[in-house]
Amino acid sequence: MPFTARPSPSAPAPERARDPARRAGLGSMLLALALIAAPGLRASAASLDEIKARGTMIVATEDSYKPFEYVENGTPMGLDHALLAVLRKDVPFKIEQQIIPWSGLLAGVAAGKYDVALTAAVITPDRIKNLDFTMPIAEATQYYAVRANETRIKGVADLAGRTVGVQAGGASYAALTDLTQTLAKTGAKLGTVVQYPSFPEAYQDLVNGRLDYVINGVVNLASLVREQPSRFRMGEAVGASTYAAWAVAKGNAALLDDLDGFMRKVRADGTLYALQEKWLGTTFKAMPDMPTK
């Protein structure tokens, strides 16, 4: 199925990504979009019956979130794309896939623009206000990463006062709350926070010395370090244990149940764990087996 890569109209020019004030402003705007989706907008989300009637389900996946979703030489790759290929064979309708920047993905599902966020979205308290999540597809506890030759940072306590890169409106941004509380226990404070539309830009700024560390999910950072051990080193967890899952608009119960039926099937027959091993390099067999509403 052809995919559509769309530039985000809200994405800043590259030079703005290094301006903490501008990036913080963008982050607040993106969080607001995801959190204030009005009930009227959510009502426009298509139900499972409506999807079956029109014969098409519209799913949105991210364009740069390795190893879950990314595009390499024009080909969609990663765990979510592999699961999507299995899902296409399991449903009685067509699936239209849109590959888009992260910034508008969850808000688009909450507003009914897309039927499913077929992405490894981390389940957070803020997100479940406007979205319902399937049972998890992977663990997504947030860790920090530093340059491979970094000698000043040996643990979480050493992050105090240093410049951190996170994804605007993402789980890494949400993890700053836990990190702030952890540092406060010793009288320390969080340093400057720089937000990015996607992680590759943050990683590049880390290499260039504009950042001291980057926060991302354990799977993503493990993949990064495995591929580039001479450039990056993974540190410790900075937040509580969390999980990643697909999402639908709040209250879209029948669609959620249908997707969870698929998740139960790929767990039971081992497909999910085989794909986790292939794309993530590990398996997570002890994940919760209930959706998050």
XYZ file of C-alpha atoms in Angstrom:
293
model
C 0.000 0.000 0.000
C 1.492 3.399 -0.905
C 2.162 5.687 2.000
C 2.025 9.444 2.376
C 4.818 11.333 4.098
C 3.556 14.740 5.110
C 5.611 17.616 6.508
C 4.216 19.034 9.711
C 3.056 22.643 9.300
C 3.935 23.256 12.936
C 7.450 21.830 12.724
C 10.076 24.528 13.325
C 13.001 25.333 11.073
C 16.096 23.363 12.121
C 17.769 26.360 13.757
C 14.769 26.911 16.012
C 15.109 23.434 17.482
C 18.075 24.680 19.480
C 16.154 27.591 20.998
C 14.732 26.332 24.332
C 12.134 29.082 24.557
C 10.776 28.410 21.087
C 10.857 24.663 21.608
C 9.096 24.904 24.970
C 6.398 27.003 23.341
C 5.883 24.399 20.642
C 5.738 21.653 23.235
C 3.037 23.433 25.194
C 1.011 23.947 22.043
C 1.282 20.298 21.016
C 0.323 19.100 24.468
C -2.649 21.408 24.438
C -3.814 20.016 21.101
C -3.696 16.502 22.467
C -5.383 17.345 25.762
C -8.211 19.717 24.844
C -9.832 17.768 22.010
C -13.468 18.789 22.418
C -16.234 16.212 22.891
C -17.757 17.329 19.601
C -14.561 16.479 17.770
C -14.267 13.085 19.403
C -17.812 12.276 18.303
C -16.633 12.367 14.678
C -14.361 9.340 15.192
C -15.658 6.456 13.078
C -17.077 3.452 14.932
C -16.222 -0.111 13.945
C -19.596 -0.454 12.190
C -18.953 2.739 10.222
C -15.493 1.522 9.244
C -16.960 -1.761 8.011
C -19.684 0.097 6.098
C -17.250 2.304 4.213
C -14.836 -0.608 3.767
C -11.709 1.256 4.921
C -9.923 1.928 8.183
C -7.485 4.845 8.284
C -4.411 4.360 10.452
C -1.611 6.806 11.195
C 1.987 5.793 11.862
C 4.990 7.928 12.684
C 7.738 8.630 10.180
C 10.845 8.556 12.399
C 10.642 6.419 15.551
C 13.130 3.607 15.145
C 12.807 0.629 15.720
C 9.001 0.865 15.922
C 8.319 2.957 12.798
C 10.676 4.496 10.306
C 11.281 4.756 6.561
C 14.466 3.375 5.017
C 15.211 3.775 1.306
C 11.550 4.578 0.754
C 10.318 1.443 2.547
C 8.334 1.541 5.836
C 10.149 -0.523 8.472
C 9.801 -1.471 12.140
C 7.627 -3.415 14.569
C 4.423 -1.473 13.929
C 4.692 -1.836 10.162
C 5.249 -5.576 10.600
C 2.182 -5.846 12.844
C 0.186 -3.801 10.344
C 1.013 -6.354 7.637
C -0.442 -9.082 9.858
C -3.482 -6.962 10.727
C -4.295 -6.412 7.041
C -4.819 -10.170 6.690
C -7.019 -10.300 9.793
C -9.654 -7.641 9.067
C -12.546 -7.701 6.551
C -11.814 -4.212 5.202
C -8.995 -2.279 3.594
C -6.492 -0.363 5.694
C -5.292 3.026 4.461
C -1.995 3.969 6.065
C -0.766 7.529 6.494
C 2.838 8.006 7.611
C 3.081 11.419 9.250
C 5.247 13.396 11.704
C 4.557 12.713 15.368
C 3.294 16.226 16.114
C -0.226 15.748 14.748
C -0.692 12.008 15.185
C -2.458 11.533 18.525
C -4.448 14.749 18.247
C -5.594 13.601 14.796
C -6.926 10.336 16.235
C -8.642 12.105 19.137
C -10.342 14.409 16.601
C -11.420 11.571 14.306
C -9.109 12.417 11.412
C -7.549 8.948 11.723
C -9.224 5.848 13.129
C -6.182 4.348 14.829
C -2.824 5.613 16.050
C -0.956 2.549 14.847
C 2.172 3.643 16.614
C 4.088 2.749 19.756
C 2.465 5.553 21.746
C 3.463 5.516 25.391
C 0.485 5.312 27.736
C 0.456 8.364 30.020
C -2.168 9.832 32.392
C -2.628 12.866 30.152
C -3.150 10.806 27.018
C -5.855 8.564 28.463
C -8.014 11.656 28.943
C -8.650 11.721 25.190
C -7.575 8.299 23.946
C -8.144 4.624 24.730
C -5.166 2.269 24.327
C -4.975 -1.370 23.307
C -3.075 -3.846 25.429
C 0.637 -2.965 25.123
C 2.918 -3.981 22.285
C 6.162 -3.256 24.178
C 7.663 -1.798 27.317
C 8.434 1.913 27.042
C 10.072 2.960 30.315
C 12.007 6.181 29.739
C 15.807 6.157 30.063
C 18.527 8.682 29.335
C 21.361 8.421 26.825
C 24.623 10.373 26.680
C 27.608 10.567 24.351
C 29.762 7.450 24.503
C 32.741 9.450 25.764
C 30.739 11.322 28.437
C 32.559 11.157 31.809
C 30.547 13.631 33.907
C 27.277 11.676 33.906
C 27.417 8.327 35.708
C 23.855 8.187 37.065
C 20.563 10.047 37.392
C 21.919 12.373 40.085
C 24.491 13.706 37.599
C 21.717 14.948 35.285
C 21.017 17.890 37.604
C 21.365 21.246 35.895
C 22.317 19.763 32.533
C 20.639 20.350 29.167
C 18.236 17.620 28.068
C 16.589 16.884 24.721
C 13.076 15.391 24.560
C 10.361 14.960 21.957
C 7.774 17.738 21.984
C 4.565 16.470 23.527
C 5.964 12.940 23.827
C 6.501 10.478 26.668
C 10.071 11.679 27.133
C 8.687 15.134 27.924
C 6.188 13.604 30.375
C 9.027 11.710 32.098
C 10.542 15.043 33.128
C 7.959 15.195 35.937
C 9.371 12.034 37.536
C 12.939 13.181 36.948
C 12.243 16.584 38.511
C 10.841 14.921 41.625
C 13.793 12.526 41.855
C 16.325 15.363 41.630
C 14.386 17.475 44.129
C 14.910 14.825 46.819
C 18.564 15.884 46.998
C 17.883 19.584 46.480
C 18.900 19.445 42.814
C 16.991 20.872 39.854
C 16.324 20.007 36.244
C 18.398 21.925 33.723
C 17.384 23.461 30.392
C 14.854 21.437 28.399
C 15.005 21.507 24.584
C 12.098 19.955 22.680
C 12.300 18.448 19.184
C 9.711 17.278 16.643
C 11.581 13.950 16.283
C 14.503 12.181 17.921
C 17.105 12.087 15.102
C 17.552 15.846 15.431
C 17.974 15.513 19.206
C 20.551 12.754 18.798
C 22.518 14.919 16.386
C 22.535 17.809 18.843
C 23.715 15.415 21.548
C 26.653 14.357 19.373
C 27.424 18.009 18.593
C 27.511 18.901 22.290
C 24.443 21.135 22.290
C 22.745 18.674 24.661
C 24.110 16.762 27.632
C 21.613 13.902 27.412
C 18.466 12.749 25.611
C 15.481 10.945 27.132
C 13.638 8.249 25.164
C 12.100 4.803 25.629
C 14.268 1.874 26.663
C 13.734 0.048 23.350
C 14.565 3.077 21.227
C 17.751 3.895 23.113
C 18.879 0.268 23.204
C 18.499 0.181 19.405
C 20.404 3.453 19.055
C 23.315 2.251 21.203
C 23.390 -1.154 19.527
C 23.758 0.489 16.104
C 26.124 3.292 17.150
C 28.084 2.179 20.237
C 30.961 4.523 19.472
C 28.659 7.561 19.680
C 26.080 6.801 22.382
C 25.788 5.162 25.786
C 22.539 4.364 27.594
C 22.113 5.299 31.238
C 19.397 4.555 33.796
C 15.626 4.846 33.951
C 14.375 8.358 34.712
C 10.710 7.519 35.244
C 8.269 4.859 36.346
C 7.657 1.705 34.289
C 5.494 2.472 31.261
C 4.225 0.692 28.151
C 3.551 1.510 24.496
C 0.318 0.646 22.673
C -1.938 1.580 19.752
C -4.693 4.112 20.428
C -8.222 5.036 19.328
C -10.447 7.989 20.169
C -11.830 7.986 23.706
C -14.952 5.861 24.005
C -14.568 4.076 20.653
C -15.237 0.795 22.473
C -16.079 -1.600 19.629
C -13.007 -0.625 17.616
C -10.819 -0.953 20.709
C -12.256 -4.406 21.442
C -11.634 -5.499 17.855
C -8.000 -4.393 17.978
C -7.538 -6.094 21.328
C -8.895 -9.291 19.832
C -6.125 -9.043 17.261
C -3.562 -8.378 20.004
C -4.687 -11.436 21.953
C -4.353 -13.545 18.815
C -0.800 -12.426 17.988
C 0.219 -12.948 21.592
C -1.329 -16.405 21.786
C 0.256 -17.680 18.569
C 3.627 -16.075 19.313
C 3.594 -13.676 16.342
C 4.016 -10.579 18.509
C 6.999 -11.983 20.385
C 8.692 -13.170 17.200
C 8.316 -9.683 15.719
C 9.525 -8.083 18.963
C 12.657 -10.231 18.810
C 13.226 -9.328 15.157
C 12.722 -5.574 15.440
C 13.449 -4.784 19.097
C 16.096 -7.381 19.857
C 14.179 -8.614 22.910
C 10.727 -9.802 23.991
C 8.266 -8.549 26.591
C 6.081 -11.465 27.625
C 5.076 -10.074 31.023
C 3.164 -7.047 29.686
C -0.338 -6.200 30.962
C -3.076 -8.049 29.044
C -5.805 -5.430 29.398
C -6.465 -2.241 27.398
C -6.013 1.146 29.107
C -9.083 3.406 29.016
